[in-house]
Short mmCIF file of C-alpha atoms in Angstrom, two decimals:
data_model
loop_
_atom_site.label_atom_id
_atom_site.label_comp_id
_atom_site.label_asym_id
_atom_site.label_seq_id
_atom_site.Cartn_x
_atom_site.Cartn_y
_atom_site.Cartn_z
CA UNK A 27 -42.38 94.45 33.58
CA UNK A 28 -45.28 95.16 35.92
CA UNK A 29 -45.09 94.28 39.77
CA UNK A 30 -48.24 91.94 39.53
CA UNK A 31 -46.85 89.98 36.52
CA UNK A 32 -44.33 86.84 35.35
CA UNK A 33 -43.97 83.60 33.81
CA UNK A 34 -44.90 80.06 34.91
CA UNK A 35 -41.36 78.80 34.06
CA UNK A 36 -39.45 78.20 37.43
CA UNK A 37 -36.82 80.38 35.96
CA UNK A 38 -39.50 82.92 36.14
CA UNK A 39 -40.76 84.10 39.24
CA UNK A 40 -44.84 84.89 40.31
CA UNK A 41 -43.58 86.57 43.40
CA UNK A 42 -47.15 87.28 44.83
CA UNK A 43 -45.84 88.10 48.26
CA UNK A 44 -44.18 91.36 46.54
CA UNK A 45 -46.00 92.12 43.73
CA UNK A 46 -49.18 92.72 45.74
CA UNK A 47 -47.87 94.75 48.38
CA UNK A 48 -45.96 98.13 48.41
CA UNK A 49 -42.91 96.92 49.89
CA UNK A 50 -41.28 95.73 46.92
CA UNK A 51 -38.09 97.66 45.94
CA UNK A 52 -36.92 99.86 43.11
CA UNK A 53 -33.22 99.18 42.90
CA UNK A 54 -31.06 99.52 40.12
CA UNK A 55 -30.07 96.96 37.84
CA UNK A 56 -27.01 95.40 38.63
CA UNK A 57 -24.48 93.57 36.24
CA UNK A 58 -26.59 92.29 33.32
CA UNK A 59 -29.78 93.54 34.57
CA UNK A 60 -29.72 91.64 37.90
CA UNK A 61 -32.48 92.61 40.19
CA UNK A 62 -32.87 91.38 43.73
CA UNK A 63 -35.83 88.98 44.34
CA UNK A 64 -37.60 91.66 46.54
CA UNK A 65 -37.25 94.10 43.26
CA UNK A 66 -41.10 95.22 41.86
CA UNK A 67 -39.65 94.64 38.61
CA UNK A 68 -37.82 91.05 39.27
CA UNK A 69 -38.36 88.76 36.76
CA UNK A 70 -35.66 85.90 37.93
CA UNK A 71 -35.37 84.57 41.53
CA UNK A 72 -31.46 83.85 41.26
CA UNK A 73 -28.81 84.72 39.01
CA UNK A 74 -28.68 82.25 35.57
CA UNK A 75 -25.75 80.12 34.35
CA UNK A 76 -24.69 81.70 30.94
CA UNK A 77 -22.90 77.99 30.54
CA UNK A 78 -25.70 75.93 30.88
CA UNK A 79 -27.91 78.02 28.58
CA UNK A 80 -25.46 77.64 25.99
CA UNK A 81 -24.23 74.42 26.77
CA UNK A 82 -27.96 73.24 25.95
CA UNK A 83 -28.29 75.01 23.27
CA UNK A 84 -24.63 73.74 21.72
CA UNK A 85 -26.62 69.63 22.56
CA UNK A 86 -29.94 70.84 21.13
CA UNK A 87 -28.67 71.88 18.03
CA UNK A 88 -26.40 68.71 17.75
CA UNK A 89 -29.46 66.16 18.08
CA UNK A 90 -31.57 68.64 15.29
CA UNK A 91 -28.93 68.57 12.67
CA UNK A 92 -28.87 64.47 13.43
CA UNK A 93 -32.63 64.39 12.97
CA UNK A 94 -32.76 66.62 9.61
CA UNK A 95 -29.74 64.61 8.12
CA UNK A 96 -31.42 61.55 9.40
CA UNK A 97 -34.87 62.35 7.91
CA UNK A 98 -33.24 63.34 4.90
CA UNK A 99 -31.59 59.73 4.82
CA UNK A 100 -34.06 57.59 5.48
CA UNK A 101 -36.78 59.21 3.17
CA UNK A 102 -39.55 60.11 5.98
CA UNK A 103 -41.02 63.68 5.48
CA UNK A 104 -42.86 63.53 8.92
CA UNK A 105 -39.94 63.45 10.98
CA UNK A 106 -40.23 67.53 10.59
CA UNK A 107 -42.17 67.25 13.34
CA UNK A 108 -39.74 66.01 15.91
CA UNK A 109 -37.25 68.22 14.49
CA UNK A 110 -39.71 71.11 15.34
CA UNK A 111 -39.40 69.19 18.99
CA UNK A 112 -35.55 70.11 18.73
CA UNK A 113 -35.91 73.53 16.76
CA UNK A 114 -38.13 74.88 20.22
CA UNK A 115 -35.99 73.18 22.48
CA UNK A 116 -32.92 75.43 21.06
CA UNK A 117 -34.66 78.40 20.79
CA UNK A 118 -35.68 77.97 24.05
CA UNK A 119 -32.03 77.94 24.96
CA UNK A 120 -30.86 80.73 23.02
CA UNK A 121 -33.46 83.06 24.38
CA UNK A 122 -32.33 81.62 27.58
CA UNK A 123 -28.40 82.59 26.66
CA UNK A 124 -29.91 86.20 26.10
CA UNK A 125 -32.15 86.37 29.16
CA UNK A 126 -28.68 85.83 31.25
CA UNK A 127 -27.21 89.13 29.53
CA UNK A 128 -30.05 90.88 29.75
CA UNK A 129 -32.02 89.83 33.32
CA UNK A 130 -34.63 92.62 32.80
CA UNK A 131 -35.92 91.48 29.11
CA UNK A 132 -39.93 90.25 29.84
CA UNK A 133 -39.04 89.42 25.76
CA UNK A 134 -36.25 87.30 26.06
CA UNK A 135 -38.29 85.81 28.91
CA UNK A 136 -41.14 84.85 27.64
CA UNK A 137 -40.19 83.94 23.98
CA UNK A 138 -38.07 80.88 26.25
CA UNK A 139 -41.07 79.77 28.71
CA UNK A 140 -42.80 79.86 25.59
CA UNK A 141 -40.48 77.76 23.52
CA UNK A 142 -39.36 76.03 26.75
CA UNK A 143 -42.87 74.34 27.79
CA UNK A 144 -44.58 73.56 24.60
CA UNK A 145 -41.81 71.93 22.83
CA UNK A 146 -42.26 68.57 24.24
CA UNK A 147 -45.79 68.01 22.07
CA UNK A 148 -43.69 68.05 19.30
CA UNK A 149 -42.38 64.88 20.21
CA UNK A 150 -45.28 63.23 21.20
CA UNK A 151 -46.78 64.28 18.46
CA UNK A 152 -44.06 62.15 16.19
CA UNK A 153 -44.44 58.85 18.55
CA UNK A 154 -48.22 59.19 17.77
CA UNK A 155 -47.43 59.28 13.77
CA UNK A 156 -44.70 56.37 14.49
CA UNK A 157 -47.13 54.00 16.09
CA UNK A 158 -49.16 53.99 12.68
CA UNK A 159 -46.48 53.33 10.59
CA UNK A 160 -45.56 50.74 13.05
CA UNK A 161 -49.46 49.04 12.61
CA UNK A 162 -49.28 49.71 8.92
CA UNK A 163 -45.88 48.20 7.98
CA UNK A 164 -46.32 45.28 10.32
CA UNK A 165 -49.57 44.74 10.62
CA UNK A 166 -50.87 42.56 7.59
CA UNK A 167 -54.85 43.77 8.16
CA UNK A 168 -53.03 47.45 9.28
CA UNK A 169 -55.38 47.58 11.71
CA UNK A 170 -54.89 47.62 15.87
CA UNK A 171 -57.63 47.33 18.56
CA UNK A 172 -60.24 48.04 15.61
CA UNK A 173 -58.64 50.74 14.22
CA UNK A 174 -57.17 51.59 11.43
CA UNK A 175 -53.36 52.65 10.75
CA UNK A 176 -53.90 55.74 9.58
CA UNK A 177 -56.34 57.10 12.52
CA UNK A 178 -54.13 56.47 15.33
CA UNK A 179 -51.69 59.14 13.90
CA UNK A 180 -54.80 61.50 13.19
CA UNK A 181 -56.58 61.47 16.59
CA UNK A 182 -53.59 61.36 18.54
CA UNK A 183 -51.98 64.43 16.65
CA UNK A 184 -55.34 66.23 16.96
CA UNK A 185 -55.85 65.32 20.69
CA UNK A 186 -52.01 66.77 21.08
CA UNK A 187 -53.07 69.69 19.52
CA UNK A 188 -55.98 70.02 21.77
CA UNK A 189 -53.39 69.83 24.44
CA UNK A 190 -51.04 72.11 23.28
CA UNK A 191 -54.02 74.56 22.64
CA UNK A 192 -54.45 74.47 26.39
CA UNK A 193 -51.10 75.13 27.48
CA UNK A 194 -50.75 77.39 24.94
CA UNK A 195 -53.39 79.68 26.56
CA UNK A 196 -52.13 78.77 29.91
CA UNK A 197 -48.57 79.92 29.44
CA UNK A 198 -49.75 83.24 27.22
CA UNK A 199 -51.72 84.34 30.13
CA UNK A 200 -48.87 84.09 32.40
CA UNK A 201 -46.90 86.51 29.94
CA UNK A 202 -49.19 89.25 29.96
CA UNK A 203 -48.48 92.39 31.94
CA UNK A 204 -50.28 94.37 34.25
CA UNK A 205 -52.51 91.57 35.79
CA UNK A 206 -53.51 90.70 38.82
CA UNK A 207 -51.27 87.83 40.69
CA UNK A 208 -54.54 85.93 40.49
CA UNK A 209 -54.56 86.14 36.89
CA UNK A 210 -51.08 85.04 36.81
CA UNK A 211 -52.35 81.84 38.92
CA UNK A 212 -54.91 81.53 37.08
CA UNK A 213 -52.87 80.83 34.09
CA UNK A 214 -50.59 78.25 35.59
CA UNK A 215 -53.76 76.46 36.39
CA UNK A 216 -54.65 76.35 32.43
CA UNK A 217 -51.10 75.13 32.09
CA UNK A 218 -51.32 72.36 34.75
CA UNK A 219 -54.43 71.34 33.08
CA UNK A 220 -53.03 70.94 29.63
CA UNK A 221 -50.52 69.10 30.63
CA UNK A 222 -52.40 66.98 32.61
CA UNK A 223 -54.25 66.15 29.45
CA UNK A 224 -51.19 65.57 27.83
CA UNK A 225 -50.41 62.98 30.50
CA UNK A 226 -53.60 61.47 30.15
CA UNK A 227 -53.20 60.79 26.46
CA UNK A 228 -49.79 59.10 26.67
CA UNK A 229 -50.88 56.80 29.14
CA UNK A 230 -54.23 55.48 26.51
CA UNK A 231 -51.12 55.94 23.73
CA UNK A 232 -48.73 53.85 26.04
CA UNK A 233 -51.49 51.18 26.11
CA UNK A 234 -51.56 50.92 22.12
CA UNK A 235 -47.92 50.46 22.33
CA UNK A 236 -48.51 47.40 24.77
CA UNK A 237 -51.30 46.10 22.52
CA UNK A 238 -48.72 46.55 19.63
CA UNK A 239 -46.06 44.90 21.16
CA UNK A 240 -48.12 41.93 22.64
CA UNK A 241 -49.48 41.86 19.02
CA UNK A 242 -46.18 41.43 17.10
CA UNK A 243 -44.14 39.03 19.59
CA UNK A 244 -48.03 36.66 19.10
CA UNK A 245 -47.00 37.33 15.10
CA UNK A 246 -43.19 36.12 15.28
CA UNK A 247 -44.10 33.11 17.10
CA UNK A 248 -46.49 31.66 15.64
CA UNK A 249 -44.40 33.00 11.87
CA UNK A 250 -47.13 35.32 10.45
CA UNK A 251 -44.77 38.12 10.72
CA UNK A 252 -42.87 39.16 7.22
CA UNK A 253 -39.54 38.25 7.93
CA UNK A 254 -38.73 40.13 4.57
CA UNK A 255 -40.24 43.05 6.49
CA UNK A 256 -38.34 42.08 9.80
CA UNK A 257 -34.86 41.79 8.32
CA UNK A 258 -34.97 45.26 6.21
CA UNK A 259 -33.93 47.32 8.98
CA UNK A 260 -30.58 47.78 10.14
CA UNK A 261 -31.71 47.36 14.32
CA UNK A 262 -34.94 44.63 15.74
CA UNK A 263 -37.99 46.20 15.78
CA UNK A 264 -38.45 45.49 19.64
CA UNK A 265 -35.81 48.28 19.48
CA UNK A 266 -37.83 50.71 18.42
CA UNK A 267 -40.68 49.47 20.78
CA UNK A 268 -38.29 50.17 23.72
CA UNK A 269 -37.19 53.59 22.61
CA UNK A 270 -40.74 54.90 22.32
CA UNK A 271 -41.34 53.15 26.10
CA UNK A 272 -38.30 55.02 27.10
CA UNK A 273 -39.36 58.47 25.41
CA UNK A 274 -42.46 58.42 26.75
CA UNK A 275 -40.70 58.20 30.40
CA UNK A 276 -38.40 61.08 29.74
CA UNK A 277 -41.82 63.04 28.60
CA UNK A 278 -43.83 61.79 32.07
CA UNK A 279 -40.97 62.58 33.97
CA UNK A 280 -40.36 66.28 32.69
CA UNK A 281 -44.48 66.46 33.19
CA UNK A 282 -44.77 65.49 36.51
CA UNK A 283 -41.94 67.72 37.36
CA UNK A 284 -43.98 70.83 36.38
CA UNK A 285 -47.00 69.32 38.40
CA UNK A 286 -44.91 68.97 41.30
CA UNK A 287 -43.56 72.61 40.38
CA UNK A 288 -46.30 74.35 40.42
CA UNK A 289 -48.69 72.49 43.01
CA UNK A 290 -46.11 74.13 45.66
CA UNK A 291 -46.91 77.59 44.46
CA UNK A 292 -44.69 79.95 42.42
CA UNK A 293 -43.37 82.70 45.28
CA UNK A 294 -39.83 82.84 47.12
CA UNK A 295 -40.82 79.90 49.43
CA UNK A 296 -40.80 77.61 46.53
CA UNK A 297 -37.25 76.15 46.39
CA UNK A 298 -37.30 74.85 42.68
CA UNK A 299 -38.61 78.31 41.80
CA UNK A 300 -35.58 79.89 43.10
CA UNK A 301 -32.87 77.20 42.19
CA UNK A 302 -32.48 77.09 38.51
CA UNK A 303 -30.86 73.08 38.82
CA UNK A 304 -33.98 71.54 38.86
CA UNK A 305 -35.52 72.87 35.91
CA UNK A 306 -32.43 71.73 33.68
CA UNK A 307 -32.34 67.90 35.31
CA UNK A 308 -35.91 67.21 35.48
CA UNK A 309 -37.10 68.83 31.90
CA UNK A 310 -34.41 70.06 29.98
CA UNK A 311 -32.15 66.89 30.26
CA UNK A 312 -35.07 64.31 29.96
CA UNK A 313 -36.19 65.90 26.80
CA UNK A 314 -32.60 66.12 24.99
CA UNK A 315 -32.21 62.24 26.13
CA UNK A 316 -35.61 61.86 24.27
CA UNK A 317 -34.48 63.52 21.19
CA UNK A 318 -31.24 61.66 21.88
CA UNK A 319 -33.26 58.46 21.97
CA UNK A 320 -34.91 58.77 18.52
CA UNK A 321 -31.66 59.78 16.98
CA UNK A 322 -30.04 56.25 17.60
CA UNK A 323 -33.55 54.15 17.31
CA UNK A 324 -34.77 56.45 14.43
CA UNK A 325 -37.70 55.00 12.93
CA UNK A 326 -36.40 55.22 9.32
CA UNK A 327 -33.45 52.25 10.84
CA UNK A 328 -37.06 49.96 11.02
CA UNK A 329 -39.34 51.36 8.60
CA UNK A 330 -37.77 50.63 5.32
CA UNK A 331 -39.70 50.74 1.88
CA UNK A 332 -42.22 52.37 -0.45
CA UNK A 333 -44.73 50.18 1.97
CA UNK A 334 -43.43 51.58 4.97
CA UNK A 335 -45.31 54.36 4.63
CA UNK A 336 -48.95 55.46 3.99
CA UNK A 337 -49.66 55.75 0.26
CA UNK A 338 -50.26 58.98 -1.12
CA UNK A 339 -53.25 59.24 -3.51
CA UNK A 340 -52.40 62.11 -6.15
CA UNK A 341 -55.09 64.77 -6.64
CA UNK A 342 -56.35 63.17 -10.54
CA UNK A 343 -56.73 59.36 -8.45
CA UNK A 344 -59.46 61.78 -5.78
CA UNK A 345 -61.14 63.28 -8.30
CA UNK A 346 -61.86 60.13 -10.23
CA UNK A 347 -62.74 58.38 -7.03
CA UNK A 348 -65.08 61.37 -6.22
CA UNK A 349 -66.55 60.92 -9.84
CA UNK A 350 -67.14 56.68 -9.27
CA UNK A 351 -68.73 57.67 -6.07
CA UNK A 352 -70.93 60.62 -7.30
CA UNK A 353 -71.94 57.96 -10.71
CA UNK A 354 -72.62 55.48 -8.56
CA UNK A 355 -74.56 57.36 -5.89
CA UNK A 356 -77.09 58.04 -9.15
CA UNK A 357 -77.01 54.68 -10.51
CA UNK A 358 -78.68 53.84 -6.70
CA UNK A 359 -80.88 56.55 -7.43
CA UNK A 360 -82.03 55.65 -10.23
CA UNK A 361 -82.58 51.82 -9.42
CA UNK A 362 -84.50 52.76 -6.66
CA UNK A 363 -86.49 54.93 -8.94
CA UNK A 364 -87.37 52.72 -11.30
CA UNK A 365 -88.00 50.06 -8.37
CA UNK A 366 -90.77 52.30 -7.07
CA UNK A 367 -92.10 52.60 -10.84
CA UNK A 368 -92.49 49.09 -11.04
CA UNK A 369 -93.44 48.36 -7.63
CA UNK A 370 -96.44 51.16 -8.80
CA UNK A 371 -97.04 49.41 -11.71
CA UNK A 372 -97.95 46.15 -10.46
CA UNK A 373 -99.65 47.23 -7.84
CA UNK A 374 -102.36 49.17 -10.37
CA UNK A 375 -102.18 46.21 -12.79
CA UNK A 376 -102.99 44.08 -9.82
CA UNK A 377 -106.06 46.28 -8.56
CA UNK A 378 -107.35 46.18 -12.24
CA UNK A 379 -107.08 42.35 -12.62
CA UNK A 380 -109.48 42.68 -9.26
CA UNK A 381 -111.99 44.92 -10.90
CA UNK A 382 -112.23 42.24 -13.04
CA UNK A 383 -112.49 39.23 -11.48
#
């Protein structure tokens, strides 16, 4: 690894006060490729637990064999998505298990920050797709705030992947090697941004789950919600309203943790940069008590039913809808056409009857 170069995971250091100066140290590794924090070629600040690293991966894999058994259960193909949340989130942990036998490995490294910070989308991303099931089960016009079911999950996902996009290109830049330190910052700026913008988006999201929720308690008092629907699932479905609430903390908290993180700055002086604790109380635990979370309210306990999710028109029902439209679209054609014939018609027979007169 180059002196000017590093990661924007705290576990990673940016040490700008010894990269860009000649004073940095060429010591040799120590047990399992320790290097000291004044070391050109440092790539951690202190020494990593092999325990917790495994210990995390041991409860991520535990709450992603719940959600594939669980989505194999209840029926819903789109919970692959938060078990892609889970999948990165043990990855992370394995490569982080590695990185603690090998200290020196800029692969290990940055396959975890990697894995580490952008696994979180993934369970946005699956709130986002919950909420319109939510409108469309319950909803009897499946529509919320003038929108349909079926669009919240769209421009949500695609506004999550505009924001993982962003971090994306953040956190790469921060992996590269032989940059300048203000490259490196430059990079954890991207980052901050993108997951600012992720922040931004769950708090419009977190409204539509307030809407929602005002929505449905209006429905069940005054009896216009199914109580076939209702009584289906095997939990309430204020449940499920609370564990998407709760989520949705765990995700702001880990967020605002890596705000706080980086605002300091990413040298020595930075204490959470050089105490590994903080990165596994304030991110990694939130987001397995997330994944927890949606294990025990899983939307599949709520949303029971052929109608509890979107229909799924097969590929003969589009083409013979394309065909209607395209038939139509020439029957208008040729109405108006013969419109404008007649309309041309009477016009001349009216000039002639002039003539006449």
């Amino acid at each position: 690894m180059s002196a000017t170069t590093g990661t924007i995971s705290y576990s990673t250091s940016i040490t700008a006060s010894v990269s860009a100066t000649a004073t940095c140290t060429n010591p040799k590794p120590g047990k399992n490729g320790y290097l000291p924090p004044d070391a050109c070629d440092v790539i951690l600040l202190y020494v990593p637990s092999f325990g917790a690293a495994i210990l995390f991966s041991v409860l991520f894999g535990l709450t992603l064999i719940c959600h594939v058994v669980q989505g194999i259960i209840y029926k819903k193909k789109y919970t692959w998505v938060v078990m892609m949340g889970a999948l990165w989130e043990l990855l992370a942990f394995i490569l982080r298990a590695l990185l603690t036998r090998n200290q020196s490995s800029t692969g290990y490294d940055t396959g975890h920050v990697i894995m580490f910070l952008l696994a979180p989308i993934w369970i946005n991303a699956f709130l986002y797709m919950t909420l319109g099931r939510l409108i469309h089960f319950f909803i009897p016009d499946q529509r919320l705030g003038g929108i349909s079911a079926k669009r919240y999950g769209t421009v949500f996902v695609l506004l999550d992947i505009i924001a993982f996009i962003i971090q994306l290109a953040g956190a790469s830049i921060t992996t590269e090697t032989n940059v300048s330190s203000a490259t490196i910052m430059q990079g954890v700026h991207i980052y901050m941004g993108g997951i600012g913008l992720q922040e931004f988006f769950i708090l419009i999201f977190t409204g539509l789950i307030i809407l929602l929720h005002r929505r449905m308690l209006s429905m069940e008092h005054s009896g216009e919600l199914d109580p076939e629907k209702v009584n289906r699932g095997s939990i309430p479905w204020r449940w499920m309203i609370y564990a998407i609430y709760t989520t949705l903390g765990m995700i702001t908290i880990r967020i605002i943790f890596r705000l706080c993180q980086y605002a300091r700055g990413t040298d020595a002086s930075n204490p959470v940069v050089t105490h590994e604790f903080y990165e596994y109380v304030f991110d990694a635990l939130p987001m397995f008590v997330a994944l927890v979370i949606l294990n025990y309210f899983h939307p599949g306990r709520i949303l029971q039913g052929p109608d509890s999710e979107f229909s799924k028109v097969s590929r003969q029902e589009k083409k013979r809808i394309k065909n209607e439209k395209k038939e139509a679209k020439k029957a208008e054609r040729a109405r108006k056409k013969d419109s404008n014939v007649f309309e041309s018609l009477s016009a001349q027979e009216e000039g002639n009857a002039s003539e006449e007169i």
